[in-house]
Amino acid sequence: EQVDFISFFHQVIDRLEMNKPEHITFIREIPKNKYIVWIDKDKMTQVLDNIISNAVKYSPEGGIIRLKVEKKRNFLVISVQDQGIGIAYDKLEKIFERFYRADKARSRKLGGTGLGLAITKELVEAHHGKIWARSKEGKGTTILFTLPLISRKRRETR
Ligand code: ATP
Ligand code: MG
């Protein structure tokens, strides 16, 4: 369905913010505009839940998580940046594979199946988006994905 991504994103963050550990801070860098996208709300909620819960899970005590939306040409770039342990450069691509977990010992302790990002990637691609990661070991990780905007032209012809 057609959704204003900005108000939808705020709603999802509001809910996650109520359940986050107290020592973690969310910072929103979200424009006030209306950006209409075509999404399955349940699936997009799952995408955001997965990415943001990873950011929380791998954040240090007192960490800041930056939630950002930027408009580029005809799409949005949504990003979630944390100050956590990070991911080694040669493992960045692998985190989107099924059952892949970057650090076996640490991952076991933190729990999970290693399916979160594989499912997330499938769901983003089903929305005609792309997903990728940037990271510096010891400094933090940013997960970014795109979503096409519904253009005015196309909306008028509906
Ligand atoms: P699940 O999500 O299924 O509960 P998981 O979180 O281990 O388990 P994914 O979400 O698919 O699995 O992530 C895969 C791996 O990528 C993680 O095990 C972790 O090693 C690494 N990873 C993902 N997000 C981050 C992050 N924000 N910071 C550091 N490492 C991360
Ligand atoms: Mg996960």
Coordinates of N, CA, C and O and ligand atoms in Angstrom, one line a residue:
E1 N 0.8 -1.2 0.0 CA 0.0 0.0 0.0 C 0.9 1.3 0.0 O 2.0 1.2 0.3
Q2 N 0.3 2.4 -0.4 CA 1.0 3.7 -0.4 C 1.1 4.2 1.1 O 0.1 4.4 1.7
V3 N 2.3 4.5 1.5 CA 2.5 4.9 2.9 C 3.5 6.1 2.9 O 4.4 6.2 2.1
D4 N 3.2 7.1 3.8 CA 4.2 8.1 4.0 C 5.3 7.5 4.9 O 5.1 7.2 6.0
F5 N 6.5 7.3 4.3 CA 7.5 6.6 5.0 C 8.0 7.3 6.3 O 8.3 6.6 7.3
I6 N 7.9 8.6 6.3 CA 8.4 9.3 7.4 C 7.5 9.0 8.7 O 8.1 8.7 9.7
S7 N 6.2 9.1 8.5 CA 5.4 8.9 9.7 C 5.4 7.4 10.1 O 5.4 7.1 11.3
F8 N 5.5 6.5 9.1 CA 5.6 5.1 9.4 C 6.9 4.8 10.2 O 6.9 4.1 11.2
F9 N 8.0 5.4 9.7 CA 9.3 5.2 10.4 C 9.3 5.6 11.8 O 9.7 4.9 12.7
H10 N 8.7 6.8 12.1 CA 8.6 7.4 13.4 C 7.8 6.4 14.3 O 8.2 6.1 15.5
Q11 N 6.7 5.8 13.8 CA 5.9 4.9 14.6 C 6.7 3.7 15.0 O 6.6 3.2 16.1
V12 N 7.4 3.1 14.0 CA 8.2 1.9 14.3 C 9.3 2.3 15.4 O 9.5 1.5 16.3
I13 N 10.0 3.4 15.2 CA 11.0 3.8 16.2 C 10.4 4.0 17.5 O 11.0 3.6 18.5
D14 N 9.3 4.7 17.6 CA 8.6 5.0 18.9 C 8.4 3.7 19.7 O 8.7 3.6 20.9
R15 N 7.9 2.6 19.0 CA 7.7 1.4 19.6 C 9.0 0.7 20.1 O 9.1 0.3 21.3
L16 N 10.0 0.7 19.3 CA 11.3 0.1 19.7 C 12.0 0.9 20.8 O 12.6 0.3 21.6
E17 N 11.7 2.2 20.7 CA 12.4 3.1 21.7 C 11.8 2.8 23.1 O 12.5 2.9 24.1
M18 N 10.6 2.4 23.2 CA 10.0 2.0 24.5 C 10.5 0.8 25.1 O 10.5 0.6 26.3
N19 N 11.1 -0.1 24.2 CA 11.6 -1.4 24.7 C 13.1 -1.5 24.8 O 13.6 -2.5 25.1
K20 N 13.8 -0.4 24.4 CA 15.2 -0.5 24.3 C 15.8 -0.4 25.7 O 15.2 0.1 26.6
P21 N 17.1 -0.9 25.9 CA 17.7 -0.8 27.2 C 17.9 0.7 27.5 O 18.1 1.5 26.5
E22 N 17.9 1.1 28.7 CA 17.9 2.5 29.1 C 19.2 3.2 28.7 O 19.2 4.4 28.4
H23 N 20.3 2.5 28.7 CA 21.6 3.1 28.5 C 21.9 3.4 27.0 O 22.9 4.0 26.6
I24 N 21.0 3.0 26.1 CA 21.2 3.2 24.7 C 20.3 4.4 24.3 O 19.1 4.5 24.7
T25 N 20.9 5.3 23.4 CA 20.1 6.5 23.0 C 19.8 6.4 21.5 O 20.7 6.1 20.7
F26 N 18.6 6.7 21.1 CA 18.3 6.8 19.7 C 18.3 8.3 19.3 O 17.8 9.2 20.0
I27 N 18.9 8.6 18.2 CA 18.9 9.9 17.6 C 18.3 9.8 16.2 O 18.7 9.0 15.4
R28 N 17.3 10.6 16.0 CA 16.6 10.6 14.7 C 17.1 11.8 13.8 O 17.0 12.9 14.2
E29 N 17.5 11.4 12.6 CA 17.8 12.5 11.6 C 16.8 12.2 10.4 O 17.2 11.6 9.5
I30 N 15.6 12.7 10.6 CA 14.6 12.4 9.7 C 13.9 13.7 9.2 O 13.5 14.5 10.0
P31 N 13.9 13.9 7.9 CA 13.3 15.1 7.4 C 11.8 15.2 7.7 O 11.1 14.2 7.9
K32 N 11.2 16.4 7.6 CA 9.8 16.6 8.0 C 8.9 16.4 6.8 O 7.7 16.5 6.9
N33 N 9.5 16.2 5.6 CA 8.7 16.1 4.4 C 7.8 14.8 4.4 O 7.9 14.0 5.3
K34 N 7.0 14.8 3.4 CA 6.2 13.5 3.2 C 6.8 12.8 2.0 O 7.0 13.4 1.0
Y35 N 7.2 11.5 2.3 CA 7.8 10.7 1.2 C 6.9 9.5 1.0 O 6.9 8.6 1.9
I36 N 6.3 9.4 -0.1 CA 5.4 8.3 -0.3 C 6.1 7.1 -1.0 O 6.8 7.2 -2.0
V37 N 6.0 5.9 -0.3 CA 6.6 4.7 -0.9 C 5.5 3.6 -0.9 O 4.4 3.7 -0.3
W38 N 5.8 2.6 -1.7 CA 4.9 1.5 -1.9 C 5.4 0.4 -1.0 O 6.4 -0.3 -1.4
I39 N 4.8 0.1 0.1 CA 5.4 -1.0 1.0 C 4.3 -1.9 1.5 O 3.1 -1.5 1.6
D40 N 4.8 -3.1 1.9 CA 4.0 -4.0 2.8 C 4.4 -3.6 4.2 O 5.5 -3.8 4.6
K41 N 3.5 -3.0 4.9 CA 3.8 -2.5 6.3 C 4.4 -3.5 7.2 O 5.3 -3.3 8.0
D42 N 3.8 -4.7 7.2 CA 4.3 -5.8 8.1 C 5.7 -6.2 7.8 O 6.5 -6.4 8.6
K43 N 6.0 -6.3 6.5 CA 7.3 -6.7 6.0 C 8.3 -5.6 6.3 O 9.4 -5.9 6.7
M44 N 7.9 -4.4 6.0 CA 8.9 -3.3 6.3 C 9.1 -3.1 7.8 O 10.2 -2.8 8.2
T45 N 8.1 -3.4 8.6 CA 8.3 -3.4 10.0 C 9.3 -4.4 10.4 O 10.2 -4.2 11.3
Q46 N 9.3 -5.6 9.8 CA 10.2 -6.7 10.1 C 11.6 -6.3 9.7 O 12.6 -6.5 10.4
V47 N 11.8 -5.6 8.6 CA 13.1 -5.1 8.1 C 13.7 -4.2 9.2 O 14.8 -4.3 9.6
L48 N 12.9 -3.2 9.6 CA 13.4 -2.2 10.5 C 13.7 -2.8 11.9 O 14.7 -2.5 12.6
D49 N 12.8 -3.7 12.3 CA 13.0 -4.4 13.6 C 14.3 -5.2 13.6 O 15.1 -5.1 14.6
N50 N 14.6 -5.9 12.5 CA 15.8 -6.7 12.4 C 17.0 -5.8 12.5 O 18.0 -6.1 13.3
I51 N 17.0 -4.8 11.7 CA 18.2 -3.9 11.6 C 18.5 -3.2 12.9 O 19.6 -3.1 13.5
I52 N 17.4 -2.6 13.5 CA 17.5 -1.8 14.7 C 17.8 -2.7 15.9 O 18.6 -2.4 16.8
S53 N 17.2 -3.9 15.9 CA 17.5 -4.8 17.1 C 19.0 -5.3 17.0 O 19.6 -5.5 18.1
N54 N 19.5 -5.5 15.8 CA 21.0 -5.8 15.8 C 21.8 -4.6 16.3 O 22.7 -4.9 17.1
A55 N 21.4 -3.4 15.9 CA 22.2 -2.3 16.4 C 22.2 -2.2 17.9 O 23.2 -1.9 18.5
V56 N 21.0 -2.5 18.5 CA 20.9 -2.5 20.0 C 21.7 -3.6 20.5 O 22.5 -3.4 21.5
K57 N 21.6 -4.8 19.9 CA 22.3 -6.0 20.4 C 23.8 -5.9 20.4 O 24.5 -6.3 21.4
Y58 N 24.3 -5.2 19.4 CA 25.8 -5.1 19.2 C 26.3 -3.8 19.7 O 27.5 -3.5 19.4
S59 N 25.5 -3.0 20.4 CA 26.0 -1.7 20.9 C 26.7 -1.8 22.2 O 26.3 -2.7 23.0
P60 N 27.6 -0.9 22.5 CA 28.2 -0.9 23.8 C 27.4 -0.2 24.8 O 26.4 0.5 24.4
E61 N 27.7 -0.3 26.1 CA 27.0 0.4 27.1 C 27.0 1.9 26.8 O 28.1 2.4 26.4
G62 N 25.9 2.6 26.9 CA 25.9 4.0 26.6 C 26.0 4.4 25.1 O 26.2 5.5 24.8
G63 N 25.8 3.4 24.2 CA 25.9 3.6 22.8 C 24.8 4.5 22.2 O 23.7 4.6 22.8
I64 N 25.1 5.2 21.1 CA 24.1 6.0 20.4 C 23.8 5.3 19.1 O 24.7 4.8 18.4
I65 N 22.5 5.3 18.8 CA 22.1 4.7 17.5 C 21.4 5.8 16.7 O 20.4 6.4 17.1
R66 N 22.0 6.1 15.5 CA 21.5 7.1 14.7 C 20.5 6.6 13.6 O 20.9 5.7 12.8
L67 N 19.3 7.1 13.5 CA 18.3 6.6 12.6 C 18.1 7.7 11.6 O 17.7 8.8 11.9
K68 N 18.4 7.4 10.3 CA 18.4 8.5 9.3 C 17.6 8.1 8.1 O 17.6 7.0 7.6
V69 N 17.0 9.2 7.5 CA 16.4 9.1 6.2 C 16.9 10.2 5.3 O 16.9 11.3 5.7
E70 N 17.4 9.9 4.1 CA 17.8 10.9 3.2 C 17.2 10.6 1.8 O 17.0 9.5 1.4
K71 N 16.8 11.7 1.2 CA 16.2 11.6 -0.2 C 17.3 11.7 -1.2 O 18.1 12.7 -1.1
K72 N 17.4 10.8 -2.1 CA 18.4 10.9 -3.2 C 17.5 10.7 -4.5 O 16.6 9.9 -4.5
R73 N 17.8 11.5 -5.5 CA 17.0 11.4 -6.7 C 15.6 10.9 -6.5 O 14.7 11.5 -5.9
N74 N 15.3 9.6 -7.0 CA 14.0 9.1 -6.9 C 13.9 7.9 -5.9 O 13.1 7.0 -6.0
F75 N 14.7 8.0 -4.9 CA 14.6 7.0 -3.8 C 15.0 7.5 -2.5 O 15.6 8.6 -2.4
L76 N 14.7 6.8 -1.4 CA 15.1 7.1 -0.1 C 16.3 6.2 0.3 O 16.3 5.0 -0.1
V77 N 17.2 6.7 1.1 CA 18.2 5.9 1.7 C 18.0 6.0 3.2 O 18.0 7.0 3.9
I78 N 17.7 4.8 3.8 CA 17.4 4.7 5.2 C 18.7 4.0 5.9 O 19.2 3.0 5.4
S79 N 19.2 4.6 6.9 CA 20.3 4.1 7.6 C 20.2 4.0 9.1 O 19.6 4.8 9.7
V80 N 20.9 3.0 9.6 CA 20.9 2.7 11.1 C 22.4 2.6 11.4 O 23.0 1.6 11.0
Q81 N 22.9 3.6 12.2 CA 24.3 3.6 12.6 C 24.5 3.3 14.1 O 23.8 4.0 14.9
D82 N 25.4 2.4 14.4 CA 25.6 2.2 15.8 C 27.1 2.4 16.1 O 27.9 2.5 15.2
Q83 N 27.4 2.4 17.4 CA 28.8 2.6 17.8 C 29.4 1.3 18.4 O 30.2 1.3 19.3
G84 N 28.9 0.2 17.9 CA 29.2 -1.1 18.5 C 30.6 -1.7 18.0 O 31.4 -1.0 17.5
I85 N 30.7 -3.0 18.2 CA 32.0 -3.7 18.0 C 32.4 -3.7 16.5 O 33.5 -3.9 16.2
G86 N 31.4 -3.5 15.6 CA 31.8 -3.4 14.2 C 32.0 -4.8 13.6 O 31.8 -5.8 14.3
I87 N 32.2 -4.8 12.3 CA 32.4 -6.1 11.5 C 33.6 -5.9 10.6 O 33.8 -4.9 10.0
A88 N 34.4 -6.9 10.6 CA 35.7 -6.9 9.8 C 35.3 -6.7 8.3 O 34.3 -7.2 7.8
Y89 N 36.1 -6.0 7.6 CA 35.9 -5.6 6.2 C 35.6 -6.8 5.3 O 34.6 -6.8 4.5
D90 N 36.3 -7.9 5.5 CA 36.2 -9.1 4.7 C 34.9 -9.9 5.0 O 34.6 -10.8 4.3
K91 N 34.2 -9.5 6.1 CA 33.0 -10.2 6.5 C 31.7 -9.4 6.2 O 30.6 -9.9 6.4
L92 N 31.9 -8.2 5.7 CA 30.8 -7.3 5.5 C 29.7 -7.8 4.6 O 28.5 -7.7 4.8
E93 N 30.2 -8.5 3.5 CA 29.2 -9.0 2.5 C 28.5 -10.2 3.1 O 27.3 -10.5 2.8
K94 N 29.2 -11.0 3.9 CA 28.7 -12.3 4.4 C 27.6 -12.2 5.4 O 26.8 -13.1 5.6
I95 N 27.5 -11.0 6.1 CA 26.4 -10.9 7.1 C 25.0 -11.0 6.6 O 24.1 -11.3 7.3
F96 N 24.9 -10.9 5.2 CA 23.5 -11.0 4.6 C 23.2 -12.5 4.2 O 22.2 -12.7 3.6
E97 N 24.2 -13.4 4.4 CA 24.0 -14.8 4.1 C 23.3 -15.5 5.2 O 23.4 -15.1 6.4
R98 N 22.5 -16.5 4.9 CA 21.8 -17.3 5.8 C 22.7 -17.9 6.8 O 23.7 -18.5 6.5
F99 N 22.4 -17.9 8.1 CA 23.1 -18.5 9.2 C 24.5 -18.0 9.4 O 25.2 -18.5 10.3
Y100 N 24.9 -16.9 8.7 CA 26.2 -16.4 8.9 C 26.2 -15.5 10.2 O 25.4 -14.7 10.4
R101 N 27.3 -15.7 11.0 CA 27.4 -14.9 12.2 C 28.9 -14.6 12.3 O 29.7 -15.5 12.3
A102 N 29.2 -13.3 12.4 CA 30.6 -12.9 12.3 C 31.5 -13.4 13.4 O 32.6 -13.8 13.1
D103 N 31.1 -13.5 14.6 CA 31.9 -13.9 15.6 C 31.2 -15.0 16.4 O 30.3 -14.8 17.2
K104 N 31.7 -16.2 16.2 CA 31.0 -17.4 16.7 C 30.8 -17.4 18.2 O 29.7 -17.5 18.7
A105 N 31.8 -17.1 18.9 CA 31.8 -17.2 20.4 C 30.8 -16.1 20.9 O 29.9 -16.3 21.7
R106 N 31.0 -14.9 20.4 CA 30.2 -13.7 20.8 C 28.8 -13.9 20.5 O 27.9 -13.7 21.3
S107 N 28.6 -14.4 19.2 CA 27.2 -14.6 18.8 C 26.4 -15.6 19.6 O 25.3 -15.4 19.9
R108 N 27.1 -16.6 20.0 CA 26.5 -17.7 20.8 C 26.0 -17.0 22.1 O 24.9 -17.3 22.6
K109 N 26.8 -16.2 22.7 CA 26.5 -15.5 23.9 C 25.3 -14.6 23.8 O 24.4 -14.6 24.6
L110 N 25.3 -13.9 22.7 CA 24.2 -12.9 22.4 C 22.9 -13.6 21.9 O 21.8 -13.0 21.9
G111 N 23.0 -14.8 21.4 CA 21.8 -15.5 21.0 C 21.4 -15.0 19.6 O 21.9 -14.1 19.0
G112 N 20.4 -15.8 19.0 CA 20.0 -15.5 17.6 C 20.3 -16.7 16.7 O 21.1 -17.6 17.1
T113 N 19.9 -16.6 15.5 CA 20.0 -17.7 14.5 C 20.9 -17.3 13.4 O 21.4 -18.2 12.6
G114 N 21.2 -16.0 13.1 CA 21.9 -15.6 12.0 C 21.0 -15.6 10.7 O 21.5 -15.5 9.6
L115 N 19.7 -15.5 10.9 CA 18.8 -15.5 9.8 C 18.3 -14.0 9.6 O 17.8 -13.7 8.5
G116 N 18.4 -13.2 10.6 CA 17.8 -11.9 10.6 C 18.1 -11.1 9.3 O 17.2 -10.6 8.6
L117 N 19.4 -10.9 9.0 CA 19.8 -10.1 7.9 C 19.5 -10.7 6.5 O 19.3 -10.0 5.5
A118 N 19.5 -12.1 6.5 CA 19.2 -12.8 5.2 C 17.8 -12.5 4.9 O 17.5 -12.2 3.7
I119 N 16.9 -12.6 5.8 CA 15.5 -12.3 5.6 C 15.3 -10.9 5.3 O 14.5 -10.5 4.3
T120 N 16.0 -10.0 6.0 CA 15.9 -8.6 5.8 C 16.3 -8.2 4.3 O 15.6 -7.4 3.7
K121 N 17.3 -8.8 3.8 CA 17.8 -8.6 2.5 C 16.7 -9.0 1.5 O 16.4 -8.3 0.5
E122 N 16.1 -10.2 1.7 CA 15.1 -10.7 0.8 C 13.9 -9.7 0.8 O 13.3 -9.4 -0.3
L123 N 13.5 -9.2 1.9 CA 12.4 -8.3 2.0 C 12.7 -7.0 1.4 O 11.8 -6.4 0.7
V124 N 13.9 -6.4 1.6 CA 14.2 -5.2 0.9 C 14.2 -5.3 -0.6 O 13.7 -4.5 -1.3
E125 N 14.8 -6.4 -1.1 CA 14.8 -6.7 -2.5 C 13.4 -6.9 -3.1 O 13.1 -6.4 -4.2
A126 N 12.5 -7.5 -2.3 CA 11.1 -7.6 -2.7 C 10.4 -6.2 -2.9 O 9.4 -6.1 -3.6
H127 N 11.0 -5.2 -2.2 CA 10.5 -3.8 -2.3 C 11.3 -3.0 -3.3 O 11.3 -1.8 -3.3
H128 N 12.1 -3.7 -4.2 CA 12.9 -3.1 -5.2 C 14.0 -2.2 -4.6 O 14.4 -1.2 -5.2
G129 N 14.5 -2.6 -3.4 CA 15.5 -1.8 -2.8 C 16.8 -2.6 -2.8 O 16.9 -3.8 -3.1
K130 N 17.9 -1.9 -2.3 CA 19.2 -2.5 -2.2 C 19.6 -2.4 -0.7 O 19.2 -1.4 -0.1
I131 N 20.4 -3.3 -0.2 CA 20.9 -3.2 1.2 C 22.4 -3.5 1.2 O 22.9 -4.3 0.5
W132 N 23.1 -2.7 2.1 CA 24.5 -2.9 2.2 C 25.0 -2.4 3.6 O 24.2 -1.8 4.3
A133 N 26.2 -2.7 3.9 CA 26.7 -2.3 5.2 C 28.1 -1.6 5.1 O 28.8 -1.8 4.2
R134 N 28.3 -0.7 6.1 CA 29.6 -0.1 6.2 C 30.0 -0.3 7.7 O 29.2 -0.3 8.6
S135 N 31.3 -0.6 7.9 CA 31.7 -0.8 9.3 C 33.2 -0.6 9.5 O 34.0 -0.7 8.6
K136 N 33.5 -0.2 10.7 CA 34.9 -0.1 11.1 C 35.0 -0.9 12.4 O 34.3 -0.6 13.4
E137 N 35.9 -1.9 12.4 CA 36.0 -2.7 13.6 C 36.3 -1.8 14.9 O 37.2 -1.0 14.8
G138 N 35.5 -2.0 15.9 CA 35.8 -1.3 17.1 C 35.1 0.1 17.1 O 35.0 0.7 18.2
K139 N 34.6 0.5 16.0 CA 34.0 1.9 15.9 C 32.5 1.9 15.7 O 31.8 2.7 16.2
G140 N 32.1 0.9 14.9 CA 30.6 0.8 14.7 C 30.2 0.3 13.3 O 31.1 0.1 12.5
T141 N 28.9 0.2 13.2 CA 28.4 -0.4 11.9 C 27.2 0.5 11.5 O 26.5 1.0 12.3
T142 N 27.1 0.7 10.1 CA 26.0 1.3 9.6 C 25.3 0.4 8.5 O 26.0 -0.2 7.7
I143 N 24.1 0.1 8.7 CA 23.3 -0.7 7.7 C 22.5 0.3 6.9 O 21.8 1.1 7.5
L144 N 22.6 0.2 5.6 CA 21.8 1.2 4.8 C 20.9 0.4 3.8 O 21.4 -0.7 3.3
F145 N 19.8 0.9 3.5 CA 19.0 0.3 2.4 C 18.2 1.4 1.7 O 18.0 2.5 2.2
T146 N 17.8 1.1 0.4 CA 17.1 2.1 -0.4 C 15.6 1.6 -0.6 O 15.3 0.4 -0.5
L147 N 14.8 2.6 -0.8 CA 13.4 2.3 -1.2 C 13.0 3.3 -2.3 O 13.2 4.5 -2.1
P148 N 12.5 2.8 -3.4 CA 12.1 3.7 -4.5 C 10.9 4.6 -4.0 O 10.0 4.1 -3.3
L149 N 10.9 5.9 -4.4 CA 9.8 6.8 -4.1 C 8.8 6.6 -5.2 O 9.1 6.3 -6.4
I150 N 7.5 6.8 -4.9 CA 6.5 6.8 -5.9 C 6.5 8.2 -6.6 O 6.4 9.2 -5.9
S151 N 6.8 8.2 -7.9 CA 7.0 9.5 -8.5 C 5.6 10.2 -8.7 O 4.6 9.5 -8.8
R152 N 5.6 11.5 -8.8 CA 4.4 12.2 -9.0 C 3.6 11.7 -10.2 O 2.4 11.5 -10.2
K153 N 4.4 11.6 -11.3 CA 3.9 11.1 -12.6 C 3.0 9.9 -12.4 O 1.9 9.8 -12.8
R154 N 3.7 8.9 -11.8 CA 3.0 7.6 -11.6 C 1.8 7.7 -10.7 O 0.8 7.0 -10.9
R155 N 1.9 8.6 -9.7 CA 0.7 8.8 -8.8 C -0.5 9.4 -9.6 O -1.6 9.0 -9.3
E156 N -0.2 10.3 -10.4 CA -1.3 11.0 -11.2 C -2.0 10.0 -12.1 O -3.2 10.2 -12.3
T157 N -1.3 9.0 -12.6 CA -1.9 8.1 -13.5 C -2.7 7.0 -12.8 O -3.4 6.2 -13.5
R158 N -2.6 6.9 -11.5 CA -3.3 5.9 -10.8 C -4.8 6.2 -10.7 O -5.2 7.3 -10.6
Ligands
ATP1 P1 19.1 -13.3 14.5 O1 19.0 -11.9 13.9 O2 18.7 -14.4 13.6 O3 18.6 -13.4 15.8 P2 21.9 -12.6 14.4 O4 21.6 -11.2 14.9 O5 23.2 -13.2 14.8 O6 20.7 -13.6 14.7 P3 21.8 -11.5 11.7 O7 20.9 -10.4 12.2 O8 21.5 -12.1 10.4 O9 21.9 -12.6 12.8 O10 23.3 -10.9 11.6 C1 24.3 -11.7 11.1 C2 25.6 -11.4 11.8 O11 26.1 -10.1 11.4 C3 25.5 -11.3 13.3 O12 25.7 -12.5 13.9 C4 26.7 -10.4 13.7 O13 27.9 -11.1 13.7 C5 26.8 -9.4 12.5 N1 26.0 -8.2 12.8 C6 24.8 -7.8 12.3 N2 24.5 -6.6 12.7 C7 25.6 -6.1 13.4 C8 25.9 -4.8 14.0 N3 25.0 -3.8 14.1 N4 27.1 -4.7 14.6 C9 28.0 -5.7 14.6 N5 27.7 -6.9 14.0 C10 26.6 -7.1 13.4
MG2 MG 19.9 -10.2 14.1

